[in-house]
XYZ file of C-alpha atoms in Angstrom:
395
model
C -21.485 84.672 42.630
C -19.128 82.093 44.090
C -19.021 78.345 43.750
C -17.193 75.974 46.054
C -16.291 72.425 45.054
C -14.738 69.618 47.038
C -13.267 66.388 45.698
C -12.103 63.420 47.796
C -8.759 61.688 47.820
C -8.394 57.970 47.238
C -6.756 54.834 48.541
C -5.983 51.511 46.896
C -7.743 48.970 49.135
C -6.294 45.948 47.311
C -4.323 45.065 44.212
C -1.662 47.760 43.751
C 1.309 46.729 41.547
C -0.381 43.436 40.626
C -2.897 45.447 38.574
C -0.053 46.366 36.182
C 0.338 42.635 35.534
C -3.350 41.892 34.837
C -4.789 41.413 38.338
C -7.874 43.205 39.635
C -7.541 46.085 42.107
C -10.015 47.995 44.271
C -9.803 51.733 44.943
C -12.001 53.827 47.243
C -12.688 57.470 47.981
C -11.786 58.828 51.423
C -13.475 61.689 53.261
C -10.411 63.924 53.091
C -10.917 66.617 50.478
C -9.371 69.232 48.245
C -11.486 72.389 48.126
C -11.670 74.951 45.329
C -13.671 78.167 45.481
C -14.151 80.194 42.311
C -15.732 83.594 41.820
C -16.068 86.095 39.015
C -15.520 89.742 39.995
C -18.413 92.213 39.819
C -18.075 95.294 37.609
C -17.582 97.320 40.805
C -14.465 95.275 41.633
C -12.740 96.633 38.524
C -10.569 93.518 38.531
C -9.180 92.382 35.179
C -7.001 89.519 36.389
C -7.156 85.743 36.614
C -5.712 84.639 39.952
C -5.007 81.378 41.757
C -4.365 81.252 45.494
C -2.862 78.124 47.078
C -3.656 78.629 50.746
C -1.726 75.641 52.118
C 1.597 76.986 50.824
C 0.695 80.703 51.089
C 1.263 81.368 47.397
C -0.812 83.423 44.982
C -0.412 83.801 41.236
C -2.181 86.281 38.986
C -2.221 87.137 35.309
C -3.677 90.276 33.687
C -6.443 89.235 31.285
C -4.651 91.240 28.591
C -1.610 88.947 29.042
C -3.760 85.821 28.698
C -5.387 87.199 25.541
C -1.922 87.908 24.196
C -0.865 84.315 24.921
C -4.072 82.864 23.411
C -5.087 85.145 20.527
C -7.190 82.417 18.888
C -8.826 81.094 22.036
C -12.347 79.811 21.414
C -14.420 78.712 24.350
C -15.913 76.584 25.554
C -14.224 73.620 23.906
C -15.109 69.969 24.553
C -12.726 68.026 26.820
C -9.538 67.547 24.839
C -5.840 67.094 25.391
C -3.628 70.138 25.755
C -1.479 70.373 22.607
C 2.287 70.698 22.930
C 2.085 74.186 21.441
C -0.537 75.305 23.972
C 1.425 73.667 26.788
C 4.452 75.784 25.843
C 2.315 78.952 25.871
C 0.935 78.090 29.318
C 4.428 77.194 30.564
C 5.590 80.707 29.687
C 2.687 82.166 31.714
C 3.628 79.955 34.670
C 7.345 80.801 34.374
C 6.515 84.503 34.647
C 5.215 83.846 38.176
C 8.701 82.921 39.450
C 7.498 80.021 41.598
C 9.958 79.487 44.496
C 12.370 76.587 43.951
C 10.998 74.800 47.028
C 7.516 74.790 45.448
C 8.488 74.117 41.837
C 6.562 70.826 41.958
C 3.361 72.911 42.030
C 4.014 74.305 38.536
C 2.213 71.390 36.836
C -0.902 71.996 38.956
C -0.848 75.711 38.103
C -0.507 74.761 34.426
C -3.508 72.419 34.724
C -5.565 75.240 36.282
C -4.761 77.632 33.423
C -5.608 75.003 30.805
C -8.897 73.987 32.423
C -10.064 77.545 33.109
C -9.223 79.042 29.715
C -10.623 75.996 27.866
C -13.993 76.351 29.609
C -14.249 80.116 30.258
C -11.788 81.698 27.839
C -10.234 85.000 28.898
C -12.501 85.943 31.802
C -11.253 87.509 35.033
C -11.771 85.261 38.067
C -10.250 84.229 41.372
C -9.724 80.617 42.436
C -8.684 79.597 45.948
C -7.402 76.085 46.725
C -6.851 74.325 50.044
C -6.553 70.636 50.858
C -6.707 68.089 53.659
C -4.591 65.676 51.585
C -0.807 65.444 51.981
C 0.908 66.039 48.643
C 2.736 63.259 46.821
C 1.849 60.534 49.330
C -0.314 58.310 47.115
C -3.699 59.628 48.276
C -4.659 61.106 44.905
C -4.011 64.757 45.772
C -3.386 65.822 42.162
C -6.543 64.063 40.915
C -8.609 65.647 43.699
C -7.238 69.044 42.636
C -8.130 68.452 38.980
C -11.606 67.162 39.843
C -12.369 70.055 42.234
C -11.038 72.602 39.703
C -13.065 71.070 36.862
C -16.214 70.955 39.009
C -15.938 74.568 40.165
C -15.104 75.877 36.688
C -17.936 73.914 35.041
C -20.460 74.858 37.750
C -20.139 78.504 36.653
C -20.323 77.715 32.938
C -22.989 77.132 30.288
C -21.870 73.505 30.026
C -23.995 72.339 32.958
C -27.441 73.143 34.334
C -27.435 73.745 38.068
C -29.878 74.642 40.832
C -28.617 77.902 42.364
C -31.318 77.906 45.045
C -30.080 74.713 46.726
C -28.407 75.241 50.096
C -25.358 73.234 51.147
C -23.389 70.620 49.246
C -25.048 69.098 46.195
C -24.040 66.458 43.672
C -23.856 66.629 39.901
C -26.050 64.529 37.635
C -24.522 61.602 35.699
C -23.920 63.639 32.518
C -22.253 66.445 34.463
C -20.100 63.948 36.391
C -18.941 62.439 33.115
C -17.939 65.910 31.887
C -16.127 66.727 35.152
C -14.268 63.410 34.958
C -13.188 63.949 31.350
C -11.823 67.432 32.089
C -10.130 66.233 35.282
C -8.414 63.450 33.312
C -7.027 66.075 30.909
C -5.695 67.988 33.907
C -4.112 64.811 35.261
C -2.379 64.270 31.905
C -0.708 67.669 32.268
C 0.503 66.768 35.770
C 1.431 63.097 35.282
C 1.863 62.537 31.538
C 0.161 59.124 31.289
C -2.223 58.683 34.242
C -4.400 55.565 34.477
C -7.589 57.577 35.010
C -8.339 55.626 38.192
C -7.607 58.446 40.651
C -9.772 61.058 38.933
C -12.603 58.544 38.415
C -12.668 57.629 42.131
C -12.524 61.324 43.096
C -15.348 62.209 40.686
C -17.788 59.378 41.410
C -16.781 58.474 44.962
C -17.546 55.133 46.604
C -15.361 52.308 45.270
C -14.088 51.139 41.909
C -12.745 47.786 40.753
C -10.373 47.929 37.835
C -8.711 45.256 35.754
C -6.908 45.431 32.409
C -8.236 48.916 31.696
C -11.868 48.183 32.627
C -13.376 50.195 35.491
C -16.434 48.959 37.404
C -18.140 51.216 39.942
C -18.952 49.409 43.201
C -21.521 50.325 45.836
C -20.403 49.655 49.380
C -23.045 48.431 51.824
C -21.008 48.862 54.995
C -19.348 51.791 56.755
C -15.566 51.433 56.762
C -13.071 53.493 58.715
C -9.322 53.507 58.213
C -6.364 55.021 59.961
C -4.129 56.379 57.206
C -0.524 56.780 58.312
C 1.764 58.938 56.206
C 5.348 57.706 56.525
C 6.533 61.048 55.065
C 9.019 58.969 53.084
C 9.060 60.024 49.433
C 9.021 57.312 46.806
C 9.641 56.928 43.101
C 6.543 55.220 41.713
C 8.068 54.485 38.291
C 11.145 52.885 39.880
C 9.001 50.724 42.188
C 6.778 49.573 39.301
C 9.916 48.777 37.282
C 11.438 46.811 40.179
C 8.336 44.572 40.359
C 8.552 43.975 36.601
C 12.242 43.058 36.912
C 11.482 40.599 39.727
C 8.746 39.111 37.516
C 11.255 38.558 34.719
C 13.628 36.802 37.141
C 10.910 34.643 38.755
C 8.051 34.402 36.248
C 6.271 31.347 37.691
C 6.439 32.420 41.328
C 5.373 36.002 40.569
C 2.504 34.776 38.370
C 1.206 32.918 41.434
C 1.560 36.093 43.520
C -0.457 38.096 40.982
C -3.135 35.389 40.780
C -3.461 35.441 44.583
C -3.787 39.248 44.579
C -6.481 39.008 41.897
C -8.457 36.618 44.145
C -8.042 38.987 47.123
C -9.299 42.005 45.144
C -12.318 40.093 43.860
C -13.166 38.860 47.357
C -12.823 42.407 48.774
C -15.220 43.690 46.083
C -17.724 40.919 46.867
C -17.620 41.576 50.637
C -18.141 45.332 50.427
C -21.054 44.942 48.004
C -22.920 42.178 49.868
C -25.884 43.262 52.021
C -25.431 43.781 55.758
C -28.155 42.472 58.061
C -26.893 43.525 61.513
C -23.854 44.534 63.595
C -22.719 40.922 63.803
C -22.638 40.718 60.002
C -20.569 43.932 59.897
C -18.091 42.489 62.409
C -17.760 39.269 60.382
C -17.134 41.271 57.205
C -14.553 43.432 58.928
C -12.721 40.321 60.147
C -12.622 38.950 56.601
C -11.411 42.283 55.185
C -8.728 42.444 57.887
C -7.408 39.001 56.869
C -7.458 39.950 53.193
C -5.502 43.138 53.949
C -2.889 41.092 55.834
C -2.606 38.633 52.943
C -2.304 41.456 50.415
C 0.457 43.081 52.490
C 2.354 39.796 52.623
C 2.163 39.546 48.838
C 3.330 43.151 48.461
C 6.337 42.190 50.566
C 6.881 39.290 48.141
C 6.952 41.886 45.343
C 9.659 43.823 47.204
C 7.800 47.120 47.600
C 7.682 47.438 51.384
C 10.006 49.755 53.346
C 11.474 50.004 56.857
C 8.985 52.773 57.727
C 6.063 50.592 56.588
C 7.361 47.651 58.651
C 7.552 49.916 61.726
C 3.868 50.803 61.282
C 2.969 47.125 60.805
C 4.717 46.167 64.073
C 3.092 49.061 65.941
C -0.481 48.276 64.835
C 0.040 44.520 65.332
C 0.541 45.190 69.064
C -3.122 46.251 69.078
C -4.188 43.290 66.886
C -5.036 45.604 63.976
C -4.572 44.771 60.291
C -2.409 47.021 58.138
C -1.183 47.228 54.546
C 0.585 49.759 52.386
C -1.494 51.612 49.814
C -0.277 52.718 46.395
C 3.303 52.403 45.237
C 4.869 51.458 48.577
C 8.491 52.231 49.347
C 7.178 54.771 51.861
C 4.043 56.788 51.119
C 0.906 55.893 53.100
C -0.251 52.856 55.048
C -3.824 51.728 55.836
C -5.027 50.264 59.132
C -8.591 48.960 59.316
C -10.439 50.318 62.366
C -13.271 47.899 63.262
C -16.629 49.418 64.190
C -16.433 48.047 67.747
C -12.865 49.269 68.354
C -12.619 51.580 71.365
C -11.701 55.212 70.729
C -9.149 54.906 73.541
C -7.303 52.207 71.579
C -7.360 54.361 68.428
C -5.874 57.260 70.410
C -3.109 54.990 71.767
C -2.244 53.687 68.295
C -2.089 57.230 66.907
C 0.081 58.380 69.831
C 2.520 55.485 69.237
C 2.739 56.205 65.513
C 3.148 59.964 65.976
C 5.963 59.297 68.446
C 7.741 57.574 65.541
C 7.381 60.783 63.510
C 4.498 59.639 61.304
C 1.404 61.682 60.373
C -1.960 60.055 61.154
C -5.269 60.766 59.407
C -8.645 59.211 60.246
C -10.854 58.655 57.212
C -14.196 57.194 56.273
C -14.004 55.018 53.163
C -16.260 54.937 50.116
C -18.254 58.156 50.562
C -19.533 60.663 48.009
C -17.473 61.879 45.103
C -17.173 65.499 44.008
C -19.734 67.946 45.426
C -20.345 71.681 45.040
C -22.234 74.552 46.644
C -23.134 78.097 45.645
C -23.002 81.296 47.645
C -24.063 84.791 46.619
C -26.927 85.767 44.361
C -26.468 84.777 40.720
C -26.713 87.428 38.048
C -28.068 85.221 35.285
C -26.249 85.873 32.057
C -23.277 87.496 33.756
C -21.882 84.322 35.256
C -22.688 81.909 32.474
C -24.877 79.633 34.593
C -28.342 78.319 33.900
C -31.227 77.976 36.306
C -32.687 74.515 36.276
């Protein structure tokens, strides 16, 4: 019995940085996914290990079940979603250290730690094999770590007693509301292991999909009524999110009145974006009008992000390149590099899109085409379930 889960990445459509200072922001799922497959071995396999394969970096880690039992002698499962204690984190860290992760990939250690915590919390000391691959570039602000935690949580839960699933369904299927809530809670605990103090926005967008408006800690799920397509350009320039957030705060201290006006303007932009994407669409003309409004709002938001001081030479290069084709572009996330969004109107010729991509790739950037605001986490089963052996329930 094998389960496969996929969880989407995310973009910030409007409101990054300003949201830290009380403004609204809008985030959306993108149809670029992280995939996790999980299977329990059959008795004939005679496999008593827990393994994790990361296909994109050609790494595989495995632990004998006896070693996991030794590390967690008092492990009781399943437990409700809860934070990993410092003591447990140290025990898991020792298991990860034993794998001798190459120095070039040491940043993956937190993700491996999250996998061990999520799996053992839900399934205890069972042998299993998980395989991960992703369409999302790592560390570029597209929510790759949240997508990993959501896909891991979904796959692990789908083969547990915690959820009731339909094994007979073919193809991708979605969880019910209660199951989604459980996936999201576990994914948030995984994100805490990776990031320390995550906002919860990334995992919520990846779990539920579509779009979310958030302000002062409150999340509101939005339902988009129009298809949106973006060109996502990865500058491949690394950035320090904490330093960028701190720099905006320092600028706010130096210019409190001016920056308050900037944040108020961003709040208005985010609220208008949310209103546009939720309003009904009558025909193609209405879609075009909405796209024109969104394009202007993106341009305004980018100008305000420049006011905050979080742009970068690579971002400005992308802005100049897309402006030649009269397309609207803004950074997404922390800025200072990372990824940049360009709205692709419905009526835009594919030839123009190809030219834009060619120009950007000539500059050394990576281009990804993505639909915006689609489904959240989904899963599918393969193989014939042996009820009782895999911990699942037939609905």
